[in-house]
Coordinates of C-alpha atoms in Angstrom, one line a residue:
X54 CA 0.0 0.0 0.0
X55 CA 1.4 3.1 -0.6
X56 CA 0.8 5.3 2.7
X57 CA 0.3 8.8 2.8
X58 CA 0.2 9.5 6.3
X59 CA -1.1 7.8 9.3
X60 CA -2.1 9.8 12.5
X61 CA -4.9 10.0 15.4
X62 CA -7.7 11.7 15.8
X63 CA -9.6 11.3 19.5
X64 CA -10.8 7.5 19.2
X65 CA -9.7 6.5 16.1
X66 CA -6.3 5.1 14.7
X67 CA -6.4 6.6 10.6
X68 CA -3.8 5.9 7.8
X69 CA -4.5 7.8 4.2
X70 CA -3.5 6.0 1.2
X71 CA -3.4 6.2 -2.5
X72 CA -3.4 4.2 -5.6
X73 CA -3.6 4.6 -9.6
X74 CA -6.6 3.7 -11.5
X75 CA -7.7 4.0 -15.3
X76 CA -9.3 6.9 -15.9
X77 CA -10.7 4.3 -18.6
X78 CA -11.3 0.9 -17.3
X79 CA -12.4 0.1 -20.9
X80 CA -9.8 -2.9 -21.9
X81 CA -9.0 -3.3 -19.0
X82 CA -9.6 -5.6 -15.9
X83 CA -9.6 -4.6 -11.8
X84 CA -6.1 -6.5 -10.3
X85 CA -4.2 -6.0 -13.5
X86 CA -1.8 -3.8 -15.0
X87 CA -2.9 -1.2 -17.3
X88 CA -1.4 1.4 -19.5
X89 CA -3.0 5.2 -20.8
X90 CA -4.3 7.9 -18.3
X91 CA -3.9 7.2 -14.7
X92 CA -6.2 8.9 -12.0
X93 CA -5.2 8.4 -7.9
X94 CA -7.6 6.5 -6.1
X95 CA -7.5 7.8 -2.2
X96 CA -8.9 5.8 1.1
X97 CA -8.5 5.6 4.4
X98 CA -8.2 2.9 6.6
X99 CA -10.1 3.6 10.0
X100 CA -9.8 1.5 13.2
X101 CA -10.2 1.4 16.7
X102 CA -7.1 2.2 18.6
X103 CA -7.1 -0.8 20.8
X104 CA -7.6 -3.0 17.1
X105 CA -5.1 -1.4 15.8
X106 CA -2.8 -4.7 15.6
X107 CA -5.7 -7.3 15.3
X108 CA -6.5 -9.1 12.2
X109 CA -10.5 -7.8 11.9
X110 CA -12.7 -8.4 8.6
X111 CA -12.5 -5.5 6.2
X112 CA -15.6 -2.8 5.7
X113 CA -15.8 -0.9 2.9
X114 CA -18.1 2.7 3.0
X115 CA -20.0 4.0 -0.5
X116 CA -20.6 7.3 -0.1
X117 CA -24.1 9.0 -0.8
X118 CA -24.1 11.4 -3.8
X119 CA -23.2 11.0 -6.8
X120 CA -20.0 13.4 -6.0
X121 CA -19.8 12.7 -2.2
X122 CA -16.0 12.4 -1.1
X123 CA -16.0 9.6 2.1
X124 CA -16.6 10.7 5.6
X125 CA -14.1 13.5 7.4
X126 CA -14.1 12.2 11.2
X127 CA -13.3 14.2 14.2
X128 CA -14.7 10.9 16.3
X129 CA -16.2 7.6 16.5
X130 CA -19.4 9.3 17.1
X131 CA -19.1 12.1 14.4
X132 CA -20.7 10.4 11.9
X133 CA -23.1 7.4 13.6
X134 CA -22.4 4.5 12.2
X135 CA -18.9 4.2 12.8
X136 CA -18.5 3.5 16.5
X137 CA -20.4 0.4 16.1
X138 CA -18.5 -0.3 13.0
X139 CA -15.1 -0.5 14.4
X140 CA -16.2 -2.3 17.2
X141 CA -15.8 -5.3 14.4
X142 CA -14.3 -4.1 10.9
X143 CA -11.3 -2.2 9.8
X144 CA -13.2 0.1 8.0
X145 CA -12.0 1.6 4.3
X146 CA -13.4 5.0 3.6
X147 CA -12.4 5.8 -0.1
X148 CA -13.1 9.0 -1.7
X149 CA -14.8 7.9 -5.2
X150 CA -12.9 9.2 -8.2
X151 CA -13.2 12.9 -9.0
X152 CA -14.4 13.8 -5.2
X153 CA -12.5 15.0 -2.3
X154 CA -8.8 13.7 -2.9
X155 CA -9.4 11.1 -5.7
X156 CA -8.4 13.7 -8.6
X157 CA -11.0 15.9 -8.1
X158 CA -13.3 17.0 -10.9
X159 CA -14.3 20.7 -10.6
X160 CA -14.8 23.9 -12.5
X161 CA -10.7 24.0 -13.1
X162 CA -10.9 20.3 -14.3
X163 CA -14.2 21.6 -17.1
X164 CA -12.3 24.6 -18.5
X165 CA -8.7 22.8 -18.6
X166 CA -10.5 20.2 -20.7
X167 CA -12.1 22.9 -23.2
X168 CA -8.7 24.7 -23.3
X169 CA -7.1 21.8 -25.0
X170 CA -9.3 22.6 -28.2
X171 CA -9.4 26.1 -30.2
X172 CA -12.0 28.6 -29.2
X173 CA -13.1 27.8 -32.9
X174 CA -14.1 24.0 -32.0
X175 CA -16.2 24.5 -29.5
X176 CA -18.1 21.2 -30.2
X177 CA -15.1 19.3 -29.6
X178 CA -14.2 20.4 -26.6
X179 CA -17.9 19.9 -25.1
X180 CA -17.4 16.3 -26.3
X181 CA -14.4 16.1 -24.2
X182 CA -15.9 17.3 -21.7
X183 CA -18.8 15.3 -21.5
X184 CA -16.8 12.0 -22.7
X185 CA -14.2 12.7 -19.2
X186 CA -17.6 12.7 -17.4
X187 CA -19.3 9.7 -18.4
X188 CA -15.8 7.8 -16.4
X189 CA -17.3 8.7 -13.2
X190 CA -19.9 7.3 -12.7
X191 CA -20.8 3.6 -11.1
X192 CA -19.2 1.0 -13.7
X193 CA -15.9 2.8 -13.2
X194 CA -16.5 3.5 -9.6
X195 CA -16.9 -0.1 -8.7
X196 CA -14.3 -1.2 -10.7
X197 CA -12.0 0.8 -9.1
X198 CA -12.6 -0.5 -5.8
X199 CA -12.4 -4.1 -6.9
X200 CA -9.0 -2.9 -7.9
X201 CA -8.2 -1.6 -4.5
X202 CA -9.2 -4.9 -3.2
X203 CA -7.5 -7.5 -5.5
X204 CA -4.1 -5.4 -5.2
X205 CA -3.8 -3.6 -1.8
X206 CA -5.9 -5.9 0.3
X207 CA -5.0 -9.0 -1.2
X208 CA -7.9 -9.9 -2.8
X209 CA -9.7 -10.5 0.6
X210 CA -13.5 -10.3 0.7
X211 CA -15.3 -7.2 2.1
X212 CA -18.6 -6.2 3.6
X213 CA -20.3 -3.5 2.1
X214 CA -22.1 -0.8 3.5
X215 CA -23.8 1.7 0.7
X216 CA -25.5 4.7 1.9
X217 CA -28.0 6.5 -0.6
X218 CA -26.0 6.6 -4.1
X219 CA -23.9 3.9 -1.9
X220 CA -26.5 1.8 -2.5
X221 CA -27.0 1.8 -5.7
X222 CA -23.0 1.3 -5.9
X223 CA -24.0 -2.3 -3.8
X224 CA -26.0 -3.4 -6.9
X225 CA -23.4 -2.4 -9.2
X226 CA -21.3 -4.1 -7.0
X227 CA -23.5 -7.5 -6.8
X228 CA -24.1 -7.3 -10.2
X229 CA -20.4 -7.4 -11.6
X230 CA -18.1 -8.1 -8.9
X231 CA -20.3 -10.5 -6.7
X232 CA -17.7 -12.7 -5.7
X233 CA -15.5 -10.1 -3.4
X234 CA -18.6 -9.6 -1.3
X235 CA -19.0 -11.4 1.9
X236 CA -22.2 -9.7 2.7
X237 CA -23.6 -5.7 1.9
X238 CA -26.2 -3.5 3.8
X239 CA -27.5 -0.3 2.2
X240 CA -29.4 2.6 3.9
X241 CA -32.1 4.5 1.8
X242 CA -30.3 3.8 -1.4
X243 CA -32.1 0.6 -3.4
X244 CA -32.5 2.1 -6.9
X245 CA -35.1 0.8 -9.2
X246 CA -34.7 -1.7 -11.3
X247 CA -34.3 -1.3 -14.6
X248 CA -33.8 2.4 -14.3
X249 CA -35.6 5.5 -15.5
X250 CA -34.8 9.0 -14.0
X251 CA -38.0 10.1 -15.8
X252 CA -40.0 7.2 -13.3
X253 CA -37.9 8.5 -10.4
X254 CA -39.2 12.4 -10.5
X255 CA -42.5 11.5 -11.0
X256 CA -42.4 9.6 -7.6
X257 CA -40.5 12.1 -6.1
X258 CA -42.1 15.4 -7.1
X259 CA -45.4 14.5 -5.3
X260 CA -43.6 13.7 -2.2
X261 CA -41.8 17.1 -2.4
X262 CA -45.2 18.7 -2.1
X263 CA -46.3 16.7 0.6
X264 CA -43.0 17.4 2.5
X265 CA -43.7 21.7 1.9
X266 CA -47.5 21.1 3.1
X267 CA -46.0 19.1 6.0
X268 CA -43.4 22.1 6.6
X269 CA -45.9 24.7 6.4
X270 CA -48.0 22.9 8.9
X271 CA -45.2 22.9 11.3
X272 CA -44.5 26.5 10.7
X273 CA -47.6 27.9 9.0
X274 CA -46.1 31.6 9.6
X275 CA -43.5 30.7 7.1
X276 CA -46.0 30.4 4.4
X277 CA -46.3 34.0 4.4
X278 CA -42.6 34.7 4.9
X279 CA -41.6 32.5 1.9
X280 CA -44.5 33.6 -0.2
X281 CA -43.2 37.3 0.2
X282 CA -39.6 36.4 -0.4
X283 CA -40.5 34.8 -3.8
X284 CA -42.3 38.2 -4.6
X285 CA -39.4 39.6 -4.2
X286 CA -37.0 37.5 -6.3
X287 CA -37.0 37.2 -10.5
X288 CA -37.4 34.0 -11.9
X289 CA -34.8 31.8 -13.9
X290 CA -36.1 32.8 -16.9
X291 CA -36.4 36.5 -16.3
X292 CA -32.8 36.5 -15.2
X293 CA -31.6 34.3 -18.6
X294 CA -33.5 37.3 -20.9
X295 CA -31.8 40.2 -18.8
X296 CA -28.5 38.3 -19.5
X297 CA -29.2 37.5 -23.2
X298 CA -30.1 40.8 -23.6
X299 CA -27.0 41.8 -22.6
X300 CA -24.7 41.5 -25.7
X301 CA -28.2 41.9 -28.0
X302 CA -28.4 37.6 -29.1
X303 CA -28.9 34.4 -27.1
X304 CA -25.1 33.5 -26.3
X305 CA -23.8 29.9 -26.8
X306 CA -23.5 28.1 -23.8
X307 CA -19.9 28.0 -23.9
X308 CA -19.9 32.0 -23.9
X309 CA -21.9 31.5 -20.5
X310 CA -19.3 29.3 -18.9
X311 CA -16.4 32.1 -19.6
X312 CA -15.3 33.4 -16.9
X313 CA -14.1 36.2 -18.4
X314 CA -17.9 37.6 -18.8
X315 CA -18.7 36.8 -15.3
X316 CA -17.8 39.7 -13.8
X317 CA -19.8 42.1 -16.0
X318 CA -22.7 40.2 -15.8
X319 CA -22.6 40.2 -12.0
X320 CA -22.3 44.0 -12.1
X321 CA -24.8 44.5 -14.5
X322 CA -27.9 42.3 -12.7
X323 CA -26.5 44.3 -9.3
X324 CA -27.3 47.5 -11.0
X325 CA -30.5 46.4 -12.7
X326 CA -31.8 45.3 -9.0
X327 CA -31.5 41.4 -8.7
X328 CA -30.4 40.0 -5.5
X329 CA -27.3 38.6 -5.3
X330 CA -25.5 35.8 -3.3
X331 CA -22.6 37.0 -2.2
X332 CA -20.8 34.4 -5.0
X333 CA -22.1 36.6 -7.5
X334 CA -25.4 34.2 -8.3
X335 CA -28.7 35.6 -9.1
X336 CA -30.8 34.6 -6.4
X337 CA -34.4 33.5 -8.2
X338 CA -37.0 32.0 -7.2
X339 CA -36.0 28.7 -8.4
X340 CA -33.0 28.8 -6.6
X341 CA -34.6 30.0 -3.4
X342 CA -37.1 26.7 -4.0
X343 CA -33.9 24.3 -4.2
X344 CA -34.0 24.8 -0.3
X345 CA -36.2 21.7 0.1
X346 CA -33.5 19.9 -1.3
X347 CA -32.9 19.5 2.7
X348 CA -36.4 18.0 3.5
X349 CA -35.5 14.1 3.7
X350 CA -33.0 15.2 6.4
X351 CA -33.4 15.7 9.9
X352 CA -33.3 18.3 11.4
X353 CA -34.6 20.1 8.2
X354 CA -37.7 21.9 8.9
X355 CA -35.9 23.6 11.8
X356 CA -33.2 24.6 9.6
X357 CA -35.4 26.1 6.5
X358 CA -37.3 27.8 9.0
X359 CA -34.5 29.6 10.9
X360 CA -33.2 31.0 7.5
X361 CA -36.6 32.3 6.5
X362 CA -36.7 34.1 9.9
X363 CA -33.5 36.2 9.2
X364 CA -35.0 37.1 6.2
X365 CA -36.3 40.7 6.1
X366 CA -33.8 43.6 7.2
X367 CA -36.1 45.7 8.6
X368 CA -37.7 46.4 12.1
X369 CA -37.9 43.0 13.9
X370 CA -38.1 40.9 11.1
X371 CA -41.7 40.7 10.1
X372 CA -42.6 40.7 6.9
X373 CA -43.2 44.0 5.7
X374 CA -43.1 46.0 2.2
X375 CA -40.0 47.7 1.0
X376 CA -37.9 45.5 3.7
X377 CA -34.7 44.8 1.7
X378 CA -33.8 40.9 2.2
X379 CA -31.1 41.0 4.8
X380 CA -27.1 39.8 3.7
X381 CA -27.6 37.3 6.5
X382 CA -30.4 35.7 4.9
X383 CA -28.9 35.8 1.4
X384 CA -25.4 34.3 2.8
X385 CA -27.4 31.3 4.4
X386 CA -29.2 30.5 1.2
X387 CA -26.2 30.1 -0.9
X388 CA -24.8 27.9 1.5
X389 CA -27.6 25.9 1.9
X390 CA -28.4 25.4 -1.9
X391 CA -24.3 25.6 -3.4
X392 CA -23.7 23.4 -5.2
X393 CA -21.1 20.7 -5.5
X394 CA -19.4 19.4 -9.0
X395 CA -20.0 16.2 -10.1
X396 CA -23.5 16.0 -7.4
X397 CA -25.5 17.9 -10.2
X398 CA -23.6 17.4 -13.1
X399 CA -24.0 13.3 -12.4
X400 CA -27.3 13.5 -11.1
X401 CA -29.6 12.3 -13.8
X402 CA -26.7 10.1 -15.4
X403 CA -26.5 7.9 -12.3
X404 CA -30.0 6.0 -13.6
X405 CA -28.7 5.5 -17.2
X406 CA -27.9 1.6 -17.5
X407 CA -26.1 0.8 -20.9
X408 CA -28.0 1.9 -24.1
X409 CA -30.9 3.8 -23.5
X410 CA -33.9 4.0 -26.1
X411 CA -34.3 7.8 -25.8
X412 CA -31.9 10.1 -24.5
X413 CA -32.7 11.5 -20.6
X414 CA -33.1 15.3 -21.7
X415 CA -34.0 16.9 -18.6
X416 CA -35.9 13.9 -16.6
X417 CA -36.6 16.2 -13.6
X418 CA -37.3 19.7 -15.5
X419 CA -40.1 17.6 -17.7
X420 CA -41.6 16.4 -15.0
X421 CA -41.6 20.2 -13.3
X422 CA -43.2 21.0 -16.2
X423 CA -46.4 19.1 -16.1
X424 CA -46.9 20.2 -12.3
X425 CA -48.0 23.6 -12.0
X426 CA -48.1 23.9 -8.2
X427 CA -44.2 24.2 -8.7
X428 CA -44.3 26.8 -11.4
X429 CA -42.4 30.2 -9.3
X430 CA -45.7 32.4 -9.3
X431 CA -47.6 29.4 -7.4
X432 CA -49.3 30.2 -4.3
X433 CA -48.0 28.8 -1.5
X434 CA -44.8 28.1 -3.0
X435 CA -43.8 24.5 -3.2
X436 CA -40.1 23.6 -2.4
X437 CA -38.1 21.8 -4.8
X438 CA -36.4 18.0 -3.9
X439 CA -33.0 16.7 -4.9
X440 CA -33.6 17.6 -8.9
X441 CA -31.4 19.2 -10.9
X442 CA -32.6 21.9 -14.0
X443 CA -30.9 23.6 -16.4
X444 CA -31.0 27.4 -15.2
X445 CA -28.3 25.8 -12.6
X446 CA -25.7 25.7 -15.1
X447 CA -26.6 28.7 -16.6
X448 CA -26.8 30.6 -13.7
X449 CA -24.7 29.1 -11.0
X450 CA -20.7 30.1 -10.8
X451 CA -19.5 26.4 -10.0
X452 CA -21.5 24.8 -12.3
X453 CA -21.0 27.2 -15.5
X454 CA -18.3 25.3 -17.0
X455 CA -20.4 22.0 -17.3
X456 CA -23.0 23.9 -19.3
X457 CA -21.7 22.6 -22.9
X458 CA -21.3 18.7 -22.0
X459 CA -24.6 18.8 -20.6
X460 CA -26.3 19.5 -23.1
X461 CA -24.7 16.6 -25.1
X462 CA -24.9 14.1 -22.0
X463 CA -28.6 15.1 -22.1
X464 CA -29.0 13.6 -26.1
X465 CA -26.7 10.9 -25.0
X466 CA -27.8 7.3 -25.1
X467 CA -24.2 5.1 -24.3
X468 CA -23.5 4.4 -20.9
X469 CA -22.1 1.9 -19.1
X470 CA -23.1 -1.4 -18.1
X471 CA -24.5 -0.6 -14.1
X472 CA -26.9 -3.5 -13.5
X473 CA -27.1 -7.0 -14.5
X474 CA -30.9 -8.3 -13.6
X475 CA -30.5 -11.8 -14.1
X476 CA -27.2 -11.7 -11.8
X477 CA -28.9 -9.8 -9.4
X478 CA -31.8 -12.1 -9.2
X479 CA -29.9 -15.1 -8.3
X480 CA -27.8 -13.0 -6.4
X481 CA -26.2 -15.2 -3.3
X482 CA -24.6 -12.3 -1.3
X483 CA -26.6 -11.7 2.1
X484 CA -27.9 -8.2 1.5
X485 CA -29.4 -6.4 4.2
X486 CA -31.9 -3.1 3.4
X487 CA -33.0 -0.2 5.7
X488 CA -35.9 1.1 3.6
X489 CA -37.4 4.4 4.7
X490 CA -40.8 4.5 4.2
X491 CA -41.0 8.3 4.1
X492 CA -37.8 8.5 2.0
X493 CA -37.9 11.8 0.2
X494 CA -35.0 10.6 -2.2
X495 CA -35.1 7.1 -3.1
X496 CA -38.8 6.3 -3.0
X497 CA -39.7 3.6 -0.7
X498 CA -42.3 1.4 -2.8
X499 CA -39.7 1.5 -5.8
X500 CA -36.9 0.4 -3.4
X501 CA -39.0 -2.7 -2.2
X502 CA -40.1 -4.0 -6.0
X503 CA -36.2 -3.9 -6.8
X504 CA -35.3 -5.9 -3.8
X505 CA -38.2 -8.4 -4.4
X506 CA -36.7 -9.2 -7.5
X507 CA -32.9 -9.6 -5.8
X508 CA -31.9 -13.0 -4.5
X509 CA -30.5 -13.3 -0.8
X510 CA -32.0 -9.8 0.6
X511 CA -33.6 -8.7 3.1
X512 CA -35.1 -5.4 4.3
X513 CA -36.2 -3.2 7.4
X514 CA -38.5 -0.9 6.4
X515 CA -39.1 1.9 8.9
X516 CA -40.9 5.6 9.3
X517 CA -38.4 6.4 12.3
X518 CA -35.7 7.8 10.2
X519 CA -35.3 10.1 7.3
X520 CA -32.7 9.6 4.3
X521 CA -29.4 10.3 7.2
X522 CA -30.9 7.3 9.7
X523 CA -27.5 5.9 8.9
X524 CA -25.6 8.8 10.6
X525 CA -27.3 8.3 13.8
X526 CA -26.0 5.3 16.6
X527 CA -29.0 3.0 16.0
X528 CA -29.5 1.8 11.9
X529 CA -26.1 0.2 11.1
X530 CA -26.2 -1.7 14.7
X531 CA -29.8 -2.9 13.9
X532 CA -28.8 -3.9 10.6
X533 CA -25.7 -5.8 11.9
X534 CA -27.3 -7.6 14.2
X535 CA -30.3 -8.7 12.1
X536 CA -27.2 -10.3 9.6
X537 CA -25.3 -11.7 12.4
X538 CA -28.3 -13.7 13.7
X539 CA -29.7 -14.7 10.8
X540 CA -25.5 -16.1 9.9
X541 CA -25.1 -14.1 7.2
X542 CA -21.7 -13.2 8.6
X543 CA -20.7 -16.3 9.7
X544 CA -18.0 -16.2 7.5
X545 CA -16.3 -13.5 9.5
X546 CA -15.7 -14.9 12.7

């Protein structure tokens, strides 16, 4: 293994590593040598102090996202799951390619791609762009951890534990690289099977307007507050025609994601009256919905509702007219809605199972479309979920540069190979489920038909948790001991 560093941190023993990896696994197979582009593969190898020298089974973590780097600890109990986890595994957190320090794919990585063509082929650099995406997502993923196993590990057999986008990582897993598995659970993350993002929003959107009736119920003054702060914000589209209108023609999406025109587009919607973020985004009402992207969480409600009370500038706060929106307010809704590279980007790609029969073109924004009570001039104002549209990369800073791939990716139909139904129905690796009946992500009912149709599995479906059970002390114990006593670890210990 080639170590990086090894160190403490209170209760728990940590050693970083790295590896190379294909950036294209295509010709190639996990435990073997490879030629062409190399990426680096980091982990980290967690344990108990006082296991520190003992032999224990391995655990590897997939992370939620797609996009979501592995865990950052500050203790055992920092993130839930883990103190029971070491208590019996040496536990490998890797961060998946392109996130935290696996070569990470951001803005930088989009325009040093484009750079490598002339500003006269435009094209070709979107098709780079969009062709170095398409190797992150979950074919590569998981075959970059079988590589980490057959060659750093020794080809020893793991456990799995797949949280969210982790678990549809554990069918990817089952489906190609079954025999490395000793046993997997997943936590709010069994994706449907066969895929369709289109199938996914029209679950989902529903359950995002029962989640803002449920938070207006628990806070029915906010109904007001966030119906007067959408009065006071331009929409996505009213924001793209001031912008067009700018340089007198509809620019090309690659003249959106140059930085160069960022700063004169910033100062022009500042002096034609549209709040900013502090980043420099335009703060519509569309963004300002993405805050129920928070709602499968817990606590969410609280959190939404304590940055619509710092709202208004004036007085004490209640909503009155003229009352500026405060800076306050406005820095707390960029955090809470920022977004990440590769988490949007990826989103809608992460359902796309080898060729498709029509491209994906906007699953979530042609769903929006057919529901009015999201429109931005509904009354009460609904709250968006985890969807992603395509104002975001025309109007968000760190997603600007992945304008011109998207639109190919979205009138792509080639992807890899993520799911293998006839594997996964005689499937043989114990799999253990935490379903969330109330999941606002992954929707409950399409979680159970998948795992009625995968051999060996098992599932606990509960209403006691939201989507982040997992980071809590109770789901992974309850899921470890339902496998130990049923002997699905046996082979452990």
């Amino acid at each position: 293994m080639t170590m990086l560093s090894k160190y403490h941190v209170p209760g728990l023993a940590i050693e970083d590593h790295s590896i190379d990896v294909p950036l294209d696994w295509t010709g190639h197979e996990p435990g073997r040598a490879f030629d062409g582009e190399t990426i680096k593969l980091f982990y980290r190898v967690v344990t108990a102090p006082e296991h520190v020298h003992d032999d224990l089974p391995l655990l590897i973590f997939l992370q939620g996202g797609p996009g979501g780097a592995g865990p950052r600890l500050n203790s055992p109990t920092s993130d839930g799951w883990i103190e029971e986890a070491i208590r019996h595994f040496r536990v490998i957190l890797p961060d998946q390619r392109g996130t935290g320090r696996s070569s990470r794919v951001d803005t930088h990585t989009m325009v040093r791609i484009a750079a490598t063509h002339d500003d006269d082929d435009a094209v070709a650099g979107a098709r780079a762009q969009a062709d170095y995406l398409k190797k992150f997502l979950a074919d590569s993923i998981v075959r970059d951890f079988e590589h980490l196993r057959l060659t750093e590990f020794g080809g020893r057999k793991w456990v799995t534990m797949g949280q969210s986008y982790g678990g549809f990582l554990t069918l990817t897993t089952l489906s190609l690289f079954p025999a490395g598995v000793i046993a997997s659970f997943t936590t709010g993350g069994i994706p449907h099977v066969p895929a369709d993002a289109t199938e996914v929003y029209e679950h989902t959107f529903p359950r995002m307007a029962r989640k803002t009736a449920c938070f207006y119920e628990r806070y029915p003054q906010d109904r007001e507050r966030a119906a007067a702060i959408a009065d006071r914000l331009p929409t996505a589209a009213q924001v793209a025609e001031f912008t067009d209108g700018l340089t007198g023609r509809a620019p090309t999406p690659m003249m959106r994601a140059d930085a160069a025109h960022r700063p004169g587009t910033i100062a022009a919607m500042a002096a034609h009256g549209f709040p900013l973020l502090p980043n420099g985004d335009p703060l519509t009402v569309e963004r300002f919905q993405c805050l129920g992207g928070d709602f499968g969480m817990k606590p969410s409600f609280e959190r939404v509702h304590w940055i619509l009370d710092d709202a208004f500038l004036d007085g004490d706060g209640t909503v009155r007219d003229g009352s500026p929106l405060s800076d306050e307010f406005l820095s707390k809704v960029m955090a809470a809605t920022s977004s990440r590279p590769l988490y949007w980007p990826l989103q809608e790609f992460i359902y796309a199972n080898g060729e498709l029969d029509e491209p994906i073109r906007w699953a979530a924004q042609r769903v929006r479309d057919c529901r009015s009570e999201f429109d931005a001039v509904a009354r009460p104002l609904n709250f968006t979920g985890e969807a992603m549209f395509p104002w975001m990369f025309e109007q968000e800073g760190a997603l600007l540069p992945f304008r011109p791939a998207m639109d190919l990716l979205m009138e792509d139909t080639r992807f890899g190979v993520i799911y293998d139904e006839d594997q996964l129905a005689r499937n043989e690796v114990p799999l253990q489920a935490a379903v969330y009946f109330d999941d606002m992500y992954v929707d409950s009912g399409l979680q159970l038909d998948t795992l009625s149709r995968v051999g060996n599995s098992h599932y606990w479906t509960t209403n006691e948790f939201e989507h982040d059970g997992l980071h809590g002390p109770l789901v992974f114990k309850h899921l470890y001991d339902e496998a130990l006593n049923r002997g699905d670890l046996e082979e452990l210990f």
